[in-house]
Short mmCIF file of C-alpha atoms and ligand atoms in Angstrom, two decimals:
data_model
loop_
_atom_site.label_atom_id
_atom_site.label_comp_id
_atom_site.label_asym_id
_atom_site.label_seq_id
_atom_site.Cartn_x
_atom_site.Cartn_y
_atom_site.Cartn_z
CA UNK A 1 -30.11 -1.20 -13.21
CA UNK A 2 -31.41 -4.22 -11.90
CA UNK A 3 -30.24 -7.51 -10.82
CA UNK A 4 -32.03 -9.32 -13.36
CA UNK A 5 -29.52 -11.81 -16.39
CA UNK A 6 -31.95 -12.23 -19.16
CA UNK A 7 -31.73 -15.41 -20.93
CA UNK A 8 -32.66 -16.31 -24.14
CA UNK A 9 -33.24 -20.11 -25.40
CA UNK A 10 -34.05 -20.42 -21.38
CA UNK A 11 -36.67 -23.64 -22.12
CA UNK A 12 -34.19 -25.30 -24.06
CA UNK A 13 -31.32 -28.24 -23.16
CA UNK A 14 -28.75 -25.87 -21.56
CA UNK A 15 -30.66 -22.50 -21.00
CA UNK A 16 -32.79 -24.95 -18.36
CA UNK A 17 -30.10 -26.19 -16.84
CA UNK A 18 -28.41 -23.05 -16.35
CA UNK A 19 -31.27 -21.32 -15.37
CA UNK A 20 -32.05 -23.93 -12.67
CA UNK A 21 -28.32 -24.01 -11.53
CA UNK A 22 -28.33 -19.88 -11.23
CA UNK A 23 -31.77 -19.77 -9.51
CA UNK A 24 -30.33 -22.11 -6.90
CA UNK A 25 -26.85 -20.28 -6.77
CA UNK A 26 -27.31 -16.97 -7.82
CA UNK A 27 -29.95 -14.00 -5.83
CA UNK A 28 -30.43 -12.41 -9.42
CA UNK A 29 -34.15 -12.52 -11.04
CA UNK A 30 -34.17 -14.00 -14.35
CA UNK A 31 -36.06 -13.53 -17.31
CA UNK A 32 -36.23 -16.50 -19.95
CA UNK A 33 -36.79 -15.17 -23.33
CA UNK A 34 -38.08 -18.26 -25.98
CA UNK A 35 -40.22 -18.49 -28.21
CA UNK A 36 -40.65 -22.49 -27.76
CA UNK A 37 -39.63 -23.93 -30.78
CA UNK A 38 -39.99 -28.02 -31.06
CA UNK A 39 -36.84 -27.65 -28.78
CA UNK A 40 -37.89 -25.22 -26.09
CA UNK A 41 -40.08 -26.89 -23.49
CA UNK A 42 -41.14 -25.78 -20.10
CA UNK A 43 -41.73 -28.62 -18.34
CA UNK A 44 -38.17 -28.80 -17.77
CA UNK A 45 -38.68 -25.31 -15.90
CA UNK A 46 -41.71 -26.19 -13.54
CA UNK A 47 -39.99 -26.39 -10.12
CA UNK A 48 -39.28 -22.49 -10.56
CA UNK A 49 -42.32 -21.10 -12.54
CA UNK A 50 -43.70 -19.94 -9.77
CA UNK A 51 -40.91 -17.86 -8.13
CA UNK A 52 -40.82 -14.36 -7.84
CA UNK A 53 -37.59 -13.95 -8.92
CA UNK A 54 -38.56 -15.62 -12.79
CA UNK A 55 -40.50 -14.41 -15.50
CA UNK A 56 -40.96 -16.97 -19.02
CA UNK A 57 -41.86 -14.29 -21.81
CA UNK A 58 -42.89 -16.57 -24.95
CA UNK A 59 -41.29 -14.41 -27.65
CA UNK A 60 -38.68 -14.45 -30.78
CA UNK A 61 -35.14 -12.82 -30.53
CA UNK A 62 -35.34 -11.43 -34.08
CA UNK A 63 -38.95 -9.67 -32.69
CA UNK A 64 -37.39 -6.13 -32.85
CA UNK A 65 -39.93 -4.19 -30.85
CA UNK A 66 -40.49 -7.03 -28.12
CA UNK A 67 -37.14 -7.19 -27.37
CA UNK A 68 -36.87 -3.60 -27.16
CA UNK A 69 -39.78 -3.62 -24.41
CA UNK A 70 -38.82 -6.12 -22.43
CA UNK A 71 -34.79 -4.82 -22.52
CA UNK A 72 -36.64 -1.59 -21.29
CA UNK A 73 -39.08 -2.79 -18.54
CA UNK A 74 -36.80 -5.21 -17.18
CA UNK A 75 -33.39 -3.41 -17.37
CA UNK A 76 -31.03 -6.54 -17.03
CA UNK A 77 -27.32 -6.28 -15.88
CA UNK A 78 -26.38 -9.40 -18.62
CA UNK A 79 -27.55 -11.25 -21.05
CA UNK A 80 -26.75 -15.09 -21.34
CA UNK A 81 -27.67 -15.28 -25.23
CA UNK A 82 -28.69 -19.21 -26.06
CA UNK A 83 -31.37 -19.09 -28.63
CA UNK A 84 -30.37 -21.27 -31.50
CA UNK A 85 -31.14 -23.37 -33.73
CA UNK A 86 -29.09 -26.59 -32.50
CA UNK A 87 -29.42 -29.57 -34.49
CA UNK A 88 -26.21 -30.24 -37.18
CA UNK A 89 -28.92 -32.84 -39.09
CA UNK A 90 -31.79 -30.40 -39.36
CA UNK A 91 -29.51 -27.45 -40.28
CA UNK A 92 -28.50 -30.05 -43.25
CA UNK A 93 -32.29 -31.01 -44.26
CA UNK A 94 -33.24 -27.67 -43.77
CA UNK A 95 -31.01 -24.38 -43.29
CA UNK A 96 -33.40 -21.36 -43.06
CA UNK A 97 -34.10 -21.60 -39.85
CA UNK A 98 -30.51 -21.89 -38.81
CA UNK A 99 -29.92 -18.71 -40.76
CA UNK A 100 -33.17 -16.73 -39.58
CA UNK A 101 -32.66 -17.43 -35.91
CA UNK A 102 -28.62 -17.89 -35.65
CA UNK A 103 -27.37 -14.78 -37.73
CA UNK A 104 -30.93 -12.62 -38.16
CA UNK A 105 -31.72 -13.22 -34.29
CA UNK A 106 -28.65 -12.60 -33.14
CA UNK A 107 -28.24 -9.22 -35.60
CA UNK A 108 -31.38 -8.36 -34.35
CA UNK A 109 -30.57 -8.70 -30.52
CA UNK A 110 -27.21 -6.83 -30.25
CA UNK A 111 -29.11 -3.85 -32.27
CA UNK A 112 -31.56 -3.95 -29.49
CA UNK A 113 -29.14 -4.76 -26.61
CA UNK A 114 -26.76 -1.60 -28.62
CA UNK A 115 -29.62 0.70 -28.45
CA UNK A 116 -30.41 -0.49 -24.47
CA UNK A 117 -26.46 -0.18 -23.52
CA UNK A 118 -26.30 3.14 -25.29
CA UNK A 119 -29.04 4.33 -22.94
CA UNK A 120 -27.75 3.25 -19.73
CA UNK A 121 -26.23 5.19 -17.05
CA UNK A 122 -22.03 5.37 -16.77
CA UNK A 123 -21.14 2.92 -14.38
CA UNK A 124 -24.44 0.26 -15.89
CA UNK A 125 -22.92 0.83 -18.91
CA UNK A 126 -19.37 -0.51 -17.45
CA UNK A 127 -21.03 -3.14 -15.67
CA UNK A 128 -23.03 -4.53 -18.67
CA UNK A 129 -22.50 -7.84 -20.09
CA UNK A 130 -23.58 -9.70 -23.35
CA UNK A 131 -22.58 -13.38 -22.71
CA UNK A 132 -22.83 -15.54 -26.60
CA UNK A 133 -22.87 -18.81 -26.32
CA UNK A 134 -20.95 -20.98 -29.12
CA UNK A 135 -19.89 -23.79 -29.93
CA UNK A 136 -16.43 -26.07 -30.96
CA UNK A 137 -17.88 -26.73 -34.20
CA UNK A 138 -16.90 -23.27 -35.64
CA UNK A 139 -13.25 -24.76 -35.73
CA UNK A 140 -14.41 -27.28 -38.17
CA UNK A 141 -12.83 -30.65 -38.15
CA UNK A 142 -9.58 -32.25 -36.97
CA UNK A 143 -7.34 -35.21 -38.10
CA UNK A 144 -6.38 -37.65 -35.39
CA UNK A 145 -3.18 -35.94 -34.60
CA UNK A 146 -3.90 -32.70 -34.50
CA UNK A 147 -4.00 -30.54 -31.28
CA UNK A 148 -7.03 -29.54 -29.27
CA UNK A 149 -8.88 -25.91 -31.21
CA UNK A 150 -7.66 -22.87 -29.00
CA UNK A 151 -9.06 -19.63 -28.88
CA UNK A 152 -6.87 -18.25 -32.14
CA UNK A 153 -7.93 -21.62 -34.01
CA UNK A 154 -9.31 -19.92 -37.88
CA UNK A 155 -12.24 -20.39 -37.86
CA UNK A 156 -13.79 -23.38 -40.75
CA UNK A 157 -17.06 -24.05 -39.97
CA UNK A 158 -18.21 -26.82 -41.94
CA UNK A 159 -22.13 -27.63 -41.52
CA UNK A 160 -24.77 -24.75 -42.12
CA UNK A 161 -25.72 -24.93 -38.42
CA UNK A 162 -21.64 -24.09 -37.41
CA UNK A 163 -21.68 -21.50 -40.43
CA UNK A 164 -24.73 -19.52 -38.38
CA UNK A 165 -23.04 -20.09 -35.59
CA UNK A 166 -19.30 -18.40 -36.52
CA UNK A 167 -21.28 -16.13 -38.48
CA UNK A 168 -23.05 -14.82 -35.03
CA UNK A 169 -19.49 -15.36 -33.29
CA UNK A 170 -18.18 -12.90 -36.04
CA UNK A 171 -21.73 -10.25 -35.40
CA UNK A 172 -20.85 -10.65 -31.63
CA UNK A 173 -17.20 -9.65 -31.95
CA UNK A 174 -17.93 -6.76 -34.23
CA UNK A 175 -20.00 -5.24 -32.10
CA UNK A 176 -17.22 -5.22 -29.61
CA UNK A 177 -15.06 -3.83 -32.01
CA UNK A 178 -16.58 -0.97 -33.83
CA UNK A 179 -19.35 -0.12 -30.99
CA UNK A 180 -17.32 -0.90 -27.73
CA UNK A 181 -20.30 -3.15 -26.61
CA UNK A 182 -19.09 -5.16 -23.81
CA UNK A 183 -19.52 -9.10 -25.26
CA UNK A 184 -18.29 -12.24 -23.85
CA UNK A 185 -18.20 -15.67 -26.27
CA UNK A 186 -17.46 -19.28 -25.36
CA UNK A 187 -17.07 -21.80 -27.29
CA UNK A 188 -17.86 -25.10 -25.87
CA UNK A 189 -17.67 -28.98 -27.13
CA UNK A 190 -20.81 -31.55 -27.06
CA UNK A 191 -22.76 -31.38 -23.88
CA UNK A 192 -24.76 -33.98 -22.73
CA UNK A 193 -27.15 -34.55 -18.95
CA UNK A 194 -30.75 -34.39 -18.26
CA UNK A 195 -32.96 -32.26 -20.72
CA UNK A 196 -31.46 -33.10 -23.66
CA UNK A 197 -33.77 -33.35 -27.44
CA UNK A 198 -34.05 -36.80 -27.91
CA UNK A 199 -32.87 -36.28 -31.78
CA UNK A 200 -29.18 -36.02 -30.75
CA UNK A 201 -26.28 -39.39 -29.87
CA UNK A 202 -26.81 -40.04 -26.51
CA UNK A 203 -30.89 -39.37 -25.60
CA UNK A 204 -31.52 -40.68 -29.11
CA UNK A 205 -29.44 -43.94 -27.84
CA UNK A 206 -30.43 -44.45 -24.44
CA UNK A 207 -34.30 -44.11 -25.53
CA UNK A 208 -33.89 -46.50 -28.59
CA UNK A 209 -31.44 -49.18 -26.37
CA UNK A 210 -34.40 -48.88 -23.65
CA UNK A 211 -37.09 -49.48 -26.20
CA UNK A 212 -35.23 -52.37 -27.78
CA UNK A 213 -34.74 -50.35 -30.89
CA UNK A 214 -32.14 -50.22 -34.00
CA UNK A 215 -29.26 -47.84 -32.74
CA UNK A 216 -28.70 -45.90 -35.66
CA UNK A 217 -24.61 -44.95 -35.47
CA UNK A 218 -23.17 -42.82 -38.63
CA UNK A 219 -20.56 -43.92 -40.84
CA UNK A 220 -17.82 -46.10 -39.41
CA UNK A 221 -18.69 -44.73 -35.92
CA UNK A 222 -15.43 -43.58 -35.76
CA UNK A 223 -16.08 -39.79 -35.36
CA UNK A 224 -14.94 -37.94 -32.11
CA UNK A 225 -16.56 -35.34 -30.10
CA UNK A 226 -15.68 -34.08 -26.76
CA UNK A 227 -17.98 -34.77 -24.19
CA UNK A 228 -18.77 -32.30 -21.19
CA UNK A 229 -21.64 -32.62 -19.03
CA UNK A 230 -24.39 -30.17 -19.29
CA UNK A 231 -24.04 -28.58 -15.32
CA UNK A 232 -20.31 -28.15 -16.14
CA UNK A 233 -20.80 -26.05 -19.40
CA UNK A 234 -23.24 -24.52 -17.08
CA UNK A 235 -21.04 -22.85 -14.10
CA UNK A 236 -18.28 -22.41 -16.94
CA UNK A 237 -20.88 -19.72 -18.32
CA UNK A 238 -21.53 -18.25 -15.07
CA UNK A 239 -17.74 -17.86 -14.18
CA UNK A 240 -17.30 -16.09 -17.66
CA UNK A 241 -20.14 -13.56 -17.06
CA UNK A 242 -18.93 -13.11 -13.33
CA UNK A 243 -15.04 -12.57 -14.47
CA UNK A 244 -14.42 -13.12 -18.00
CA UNK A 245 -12.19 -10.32 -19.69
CA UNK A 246 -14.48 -8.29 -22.01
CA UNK A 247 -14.01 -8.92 -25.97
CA UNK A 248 -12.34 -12.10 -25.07
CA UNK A 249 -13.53 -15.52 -26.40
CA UNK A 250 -12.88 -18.99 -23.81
CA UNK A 251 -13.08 -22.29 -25.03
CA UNK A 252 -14.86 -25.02 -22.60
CA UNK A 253 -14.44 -28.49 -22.77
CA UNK A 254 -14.55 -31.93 -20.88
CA UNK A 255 -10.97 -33.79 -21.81
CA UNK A 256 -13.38 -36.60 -23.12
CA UNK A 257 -12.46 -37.13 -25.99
CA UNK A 258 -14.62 -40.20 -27.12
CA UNK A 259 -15.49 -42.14 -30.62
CA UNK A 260 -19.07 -42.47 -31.20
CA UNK A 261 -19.16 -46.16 -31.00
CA UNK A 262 -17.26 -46.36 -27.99
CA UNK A 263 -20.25 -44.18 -26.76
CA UNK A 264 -23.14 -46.14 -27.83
CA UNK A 265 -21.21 -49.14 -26.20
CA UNK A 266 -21.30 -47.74 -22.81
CA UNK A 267 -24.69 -46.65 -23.34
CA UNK A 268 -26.12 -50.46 -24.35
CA UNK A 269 -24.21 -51.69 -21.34
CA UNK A 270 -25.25 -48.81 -18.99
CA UNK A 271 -28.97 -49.65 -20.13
CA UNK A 272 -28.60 -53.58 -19.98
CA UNK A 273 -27.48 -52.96 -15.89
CA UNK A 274 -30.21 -50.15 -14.89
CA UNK A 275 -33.04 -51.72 -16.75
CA UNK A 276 -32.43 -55.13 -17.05
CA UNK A 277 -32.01 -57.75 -19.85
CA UNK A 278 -33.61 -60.16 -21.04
CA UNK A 279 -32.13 -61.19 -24.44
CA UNK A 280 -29.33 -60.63 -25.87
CA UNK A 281 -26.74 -57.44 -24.84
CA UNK A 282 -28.21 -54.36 -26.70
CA UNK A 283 -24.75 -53.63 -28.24
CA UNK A 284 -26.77 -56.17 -30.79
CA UNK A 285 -29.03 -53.67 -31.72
CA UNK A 286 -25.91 -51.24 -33.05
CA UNK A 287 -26.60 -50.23 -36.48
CA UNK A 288 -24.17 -48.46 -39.23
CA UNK A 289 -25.97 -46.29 -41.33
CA UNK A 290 -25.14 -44.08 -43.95
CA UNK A 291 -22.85 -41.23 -43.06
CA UNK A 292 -23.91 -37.39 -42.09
CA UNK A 293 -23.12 -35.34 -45.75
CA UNK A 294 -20.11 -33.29 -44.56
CA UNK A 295 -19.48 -35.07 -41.32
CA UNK A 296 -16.54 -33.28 -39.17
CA UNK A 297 -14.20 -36.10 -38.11
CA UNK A 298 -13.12 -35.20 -34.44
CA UNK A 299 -13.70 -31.88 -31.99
CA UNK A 300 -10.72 -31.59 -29.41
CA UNK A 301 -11.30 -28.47 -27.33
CA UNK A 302 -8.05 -26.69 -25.52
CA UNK A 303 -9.83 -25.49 -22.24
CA UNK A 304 -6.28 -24.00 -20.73
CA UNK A 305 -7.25 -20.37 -20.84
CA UNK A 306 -10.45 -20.56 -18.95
CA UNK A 307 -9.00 -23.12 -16.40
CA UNK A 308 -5.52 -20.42 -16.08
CA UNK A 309 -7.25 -17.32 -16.18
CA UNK A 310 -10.95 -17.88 -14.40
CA UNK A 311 -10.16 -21.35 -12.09
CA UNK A 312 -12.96 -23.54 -14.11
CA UNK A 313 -12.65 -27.01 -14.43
CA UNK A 314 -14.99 -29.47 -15.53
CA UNK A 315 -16.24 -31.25 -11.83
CA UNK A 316 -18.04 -34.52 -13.75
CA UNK A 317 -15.69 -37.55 -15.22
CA UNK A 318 -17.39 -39.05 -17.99
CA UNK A 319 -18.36 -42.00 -16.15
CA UNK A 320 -20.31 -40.63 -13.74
CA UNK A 321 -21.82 -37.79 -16.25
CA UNK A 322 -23.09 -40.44 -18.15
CA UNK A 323 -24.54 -42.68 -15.35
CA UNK A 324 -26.85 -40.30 -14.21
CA UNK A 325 -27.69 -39.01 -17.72
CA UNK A 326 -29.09 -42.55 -18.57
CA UNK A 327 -30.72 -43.25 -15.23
CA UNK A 328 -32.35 -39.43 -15.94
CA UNK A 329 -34.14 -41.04 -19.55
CA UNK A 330 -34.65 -44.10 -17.55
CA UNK A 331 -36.57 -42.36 -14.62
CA UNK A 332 -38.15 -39.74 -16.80
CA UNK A 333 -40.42 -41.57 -18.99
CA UNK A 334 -43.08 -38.46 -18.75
CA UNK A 335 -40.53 -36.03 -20.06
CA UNK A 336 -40.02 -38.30 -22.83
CA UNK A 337 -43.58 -39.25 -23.36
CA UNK A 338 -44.36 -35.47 -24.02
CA UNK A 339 -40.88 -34.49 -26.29
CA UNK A 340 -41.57 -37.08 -28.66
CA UNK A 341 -44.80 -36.08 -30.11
CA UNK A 342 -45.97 -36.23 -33.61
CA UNK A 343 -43.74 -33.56 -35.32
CA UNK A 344 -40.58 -35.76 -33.29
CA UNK A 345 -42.03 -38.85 -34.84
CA UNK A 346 -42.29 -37.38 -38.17
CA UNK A 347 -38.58 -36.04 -37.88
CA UNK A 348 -37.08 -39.65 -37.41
CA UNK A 349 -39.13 -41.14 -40.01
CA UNK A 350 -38.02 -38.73 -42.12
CA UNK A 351 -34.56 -38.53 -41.19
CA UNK A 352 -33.22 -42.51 -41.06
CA UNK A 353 -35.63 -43.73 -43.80
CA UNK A 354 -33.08 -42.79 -45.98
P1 NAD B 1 -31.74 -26.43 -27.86
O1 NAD B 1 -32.05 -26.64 -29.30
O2 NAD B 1 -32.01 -27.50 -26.88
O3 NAD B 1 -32.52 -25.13 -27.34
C1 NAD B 1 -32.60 -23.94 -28.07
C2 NAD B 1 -33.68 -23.07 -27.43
O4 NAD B 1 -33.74 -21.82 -28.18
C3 NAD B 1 -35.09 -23.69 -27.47
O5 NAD B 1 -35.71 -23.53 -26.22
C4 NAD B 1 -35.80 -22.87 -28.54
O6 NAD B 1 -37.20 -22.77 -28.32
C5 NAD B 1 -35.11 -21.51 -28.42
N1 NAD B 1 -35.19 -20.72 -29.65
C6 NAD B 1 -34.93 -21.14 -30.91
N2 NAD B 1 -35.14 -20.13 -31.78
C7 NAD B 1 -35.49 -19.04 -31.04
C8 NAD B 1 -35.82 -17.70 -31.37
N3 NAD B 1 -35.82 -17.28 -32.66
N4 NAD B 1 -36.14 -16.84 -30.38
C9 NAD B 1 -36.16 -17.28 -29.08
N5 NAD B 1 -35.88 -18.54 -28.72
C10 NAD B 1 -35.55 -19.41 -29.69
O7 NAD B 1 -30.21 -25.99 -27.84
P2 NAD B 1 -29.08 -26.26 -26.75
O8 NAD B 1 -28.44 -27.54 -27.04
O9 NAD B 1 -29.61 -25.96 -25.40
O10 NAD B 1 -28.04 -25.11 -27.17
C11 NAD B 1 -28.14 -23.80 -26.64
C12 NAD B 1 -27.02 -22.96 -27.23
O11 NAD B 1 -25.76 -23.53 -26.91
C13 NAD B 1 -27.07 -22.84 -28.74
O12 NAD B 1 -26.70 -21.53 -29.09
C14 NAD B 1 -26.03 -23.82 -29.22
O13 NAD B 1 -25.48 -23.42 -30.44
C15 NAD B 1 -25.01 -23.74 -28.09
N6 NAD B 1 -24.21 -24.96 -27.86
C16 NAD B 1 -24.79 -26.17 -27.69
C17 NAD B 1 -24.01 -27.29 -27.41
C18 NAD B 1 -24.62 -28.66 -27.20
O14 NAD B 1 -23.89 -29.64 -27.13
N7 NAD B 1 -25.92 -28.78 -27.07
C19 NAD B 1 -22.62 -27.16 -27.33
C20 NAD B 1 -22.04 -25.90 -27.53
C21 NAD B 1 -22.85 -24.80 -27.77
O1 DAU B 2 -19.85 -29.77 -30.59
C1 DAU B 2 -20.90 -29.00 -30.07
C2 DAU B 2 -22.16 -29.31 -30.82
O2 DAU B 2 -22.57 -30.60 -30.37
C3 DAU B 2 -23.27 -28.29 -30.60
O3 DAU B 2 -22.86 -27.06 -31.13
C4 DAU B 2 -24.55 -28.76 -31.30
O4 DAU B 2 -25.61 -27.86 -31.00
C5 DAU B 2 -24.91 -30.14 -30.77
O5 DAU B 2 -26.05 -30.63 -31.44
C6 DAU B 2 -23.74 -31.11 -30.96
O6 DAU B 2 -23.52 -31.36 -32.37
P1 DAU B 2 -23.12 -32.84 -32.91
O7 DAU B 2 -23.46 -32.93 -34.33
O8 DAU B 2 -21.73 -33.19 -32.51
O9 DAU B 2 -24.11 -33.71 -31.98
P2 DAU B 2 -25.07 -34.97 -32.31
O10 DAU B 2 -25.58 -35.45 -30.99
O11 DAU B 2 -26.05 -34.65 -33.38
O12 DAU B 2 -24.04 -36.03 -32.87
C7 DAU B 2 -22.92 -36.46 -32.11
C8 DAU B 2 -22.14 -37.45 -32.97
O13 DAU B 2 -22.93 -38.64 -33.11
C9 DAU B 2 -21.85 -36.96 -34.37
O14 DAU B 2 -20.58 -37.44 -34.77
C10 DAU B 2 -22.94 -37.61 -35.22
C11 DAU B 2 -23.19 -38.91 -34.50
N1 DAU B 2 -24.58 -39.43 -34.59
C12 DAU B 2 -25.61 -38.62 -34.27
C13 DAU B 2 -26.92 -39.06 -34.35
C14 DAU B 2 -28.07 -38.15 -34.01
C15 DAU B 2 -24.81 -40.77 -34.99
O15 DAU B 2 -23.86 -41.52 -35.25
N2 DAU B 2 -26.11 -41.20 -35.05
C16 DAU B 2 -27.18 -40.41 -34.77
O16 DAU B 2 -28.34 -40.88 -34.89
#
């Protein structure tokens, strides 16, 4: 077998993060498997598309027989499984997708991977991995005293996008289970750094506070999430491949706990220093809007087992995480320039007209 993680969602928010962070840090080749939905975009990969050590292969997880060849012809060690569909709003508006890639990708990638693991010799077949990346949201939604979700949280997934989600959590652990295939999950809470879709909080914010633009917050703005920037998530992922127990699940999260509007707050203020103001403070242009159908009301993620058991910790506070994140969307204006095309247009028309 060779020293080659494949990754799939590679072009998208984390997957090129992480794949930038492991080609720096890591002598394994890596092969990015996406089949460049609106979210997947390769600019973000250009520094390395040249190296010998990557391959891009445009293709779909749930494409049976191209998996199979490429599983085949590249023989990878791991798999860091990303490909999703990611956004809560457009799993709302829309849940096919959600259910297509989530749960029928993800079926059709651990039959594949099954198949490829079967084949392998003894100790490749002991060394194998199958890293699945989730998400807090599975957990569904906590009241304001409640503790942190930990690993044996049920789970009560709430939006369709967190119901494809536990449902591929559930496929994952199954396949452990009944096949003895050797999975890893985490679950981790809202990441945010350079890279990021401008459709969710804090791109969507910093781009409309820079362009002077309503700042569309839901509901009372009251609604929590923990924050955790994107490298962090990133090295938590590759300490779990490297030395996670196999069959066990790991919760990663920042200790940020944050309301929304305290969010957008720091954003308008971050914005007014690094770009300058000339009216008013943008915290002016805050908006309340009408709420997101079903919306959870706080994420709180108990990170103890990965810190006790693998030594991760998030490196990033908060208030340097978000620093650079806005002077990234500041600096960037060529990323953004080619992300928000026409069908991103369309999407926010369509999405706060109503
Ligand atoms: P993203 O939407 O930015 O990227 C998803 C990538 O997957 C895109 O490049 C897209 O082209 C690709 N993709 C979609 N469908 C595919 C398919 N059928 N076959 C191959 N590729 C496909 O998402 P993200 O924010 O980077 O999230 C990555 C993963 O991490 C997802 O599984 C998500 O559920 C999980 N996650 C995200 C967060 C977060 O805050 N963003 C937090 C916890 C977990
Ligand atoms: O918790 C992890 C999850 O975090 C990931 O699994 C998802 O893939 C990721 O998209 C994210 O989901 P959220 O729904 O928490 O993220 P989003 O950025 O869409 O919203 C964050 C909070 O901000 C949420 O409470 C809704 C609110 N919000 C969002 C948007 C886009 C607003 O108030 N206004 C907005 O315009």
């Amino acid at each position: 077998m060779e020293n080659v993680i494949l990754v799939t969602g590679g072009a998208g928010f984390i997957g090129s993060n992480f794949i930038l962070q492991r080609m720096e840090l890591d002598p394994a080749s890596i092969v990015n498997l996406d089949t460049l939905t609106y979210a997947g975009n390769l600019h973000n990969l250009a520094a390395i598309a040249n190296e010998q050590r990557y391959e891009f292969v445009q293709g779909d997880i749930a494409d049976r027989q191209l998996v199979r060849h490429l599983l085949n012809r590249r023989k990878p060690r791991a798999i860091v499984h990303l490909a999703a569909e990611s956004h809560v709003d457009r799993s709302i508006r829309g849940p096919d997708d959600f259910i297509r890639t989530n749960v029928g990708g993800t079926f059709a990638l651990l039959e594949e991977v099954r198949a490829y693991w079967r084949g392998l010799a003894d100790q490749d077949r002991k060394n194998f991995r199958l890293l699945h990346v989730s998400t807090d949201e599975v957990f569904g939604s906590l009241d304001s005293e409640d503790p942190a979700f930990s690993e044996t949280t049920a789970y009560a997934p709430n939006s369709p996008y967190a119901a494809s989600k536990a449902a591929s959590d559930h496929l994952v652990r199954a396949y452990h289970h009944t096949y003895g295939l050797p999975v890893l999950t985490t679950n981790c809470s809202n990441n945010y750094g350079r890279f990021q879709f401008p459709e969710k909080l804090i791109p969507l914010m910093v781009l409309n506070a820079r362009d002077g633009k309503p700042l569309p917050v839901y509901g009372d703005g009251q609604n929590v999430r923990d924050w955790l920037y994107v490298e962090d998530h990133c090295e938590a992922i590759a300490t779990v491949l490297d030395r996670g127990r196999v069959g066990e699940t790991y919760n990663i999260g920042g200790g940020n706990e944050k309301r929304n509007i305290e969010i957008v707050e720091t954003i308008c203020d971050t914005v007014d220093e690094m770009a300058g103001r000339r009216g008013p403070s943008r915290r002016q242009l805050i908006t309340f809007v009408r709420d997101r159908p079903g919306h959870d009301r706080r994420y709180a993620m108990d990170a103890r087992k990965i810190e006790r058991e693998l030594g991760w910790r998030p490196r990033e506070t908060f208030e340097s995480g978000i620093r650079k994140t806005v002077r990234w969307y500041l600096e960037n204006a060529d990323w953004v320039r080619d992300v928000t095309s026409g069908s991103y247009r369309q999407w926010i028309a369509t999405h706060y007209s109503s």
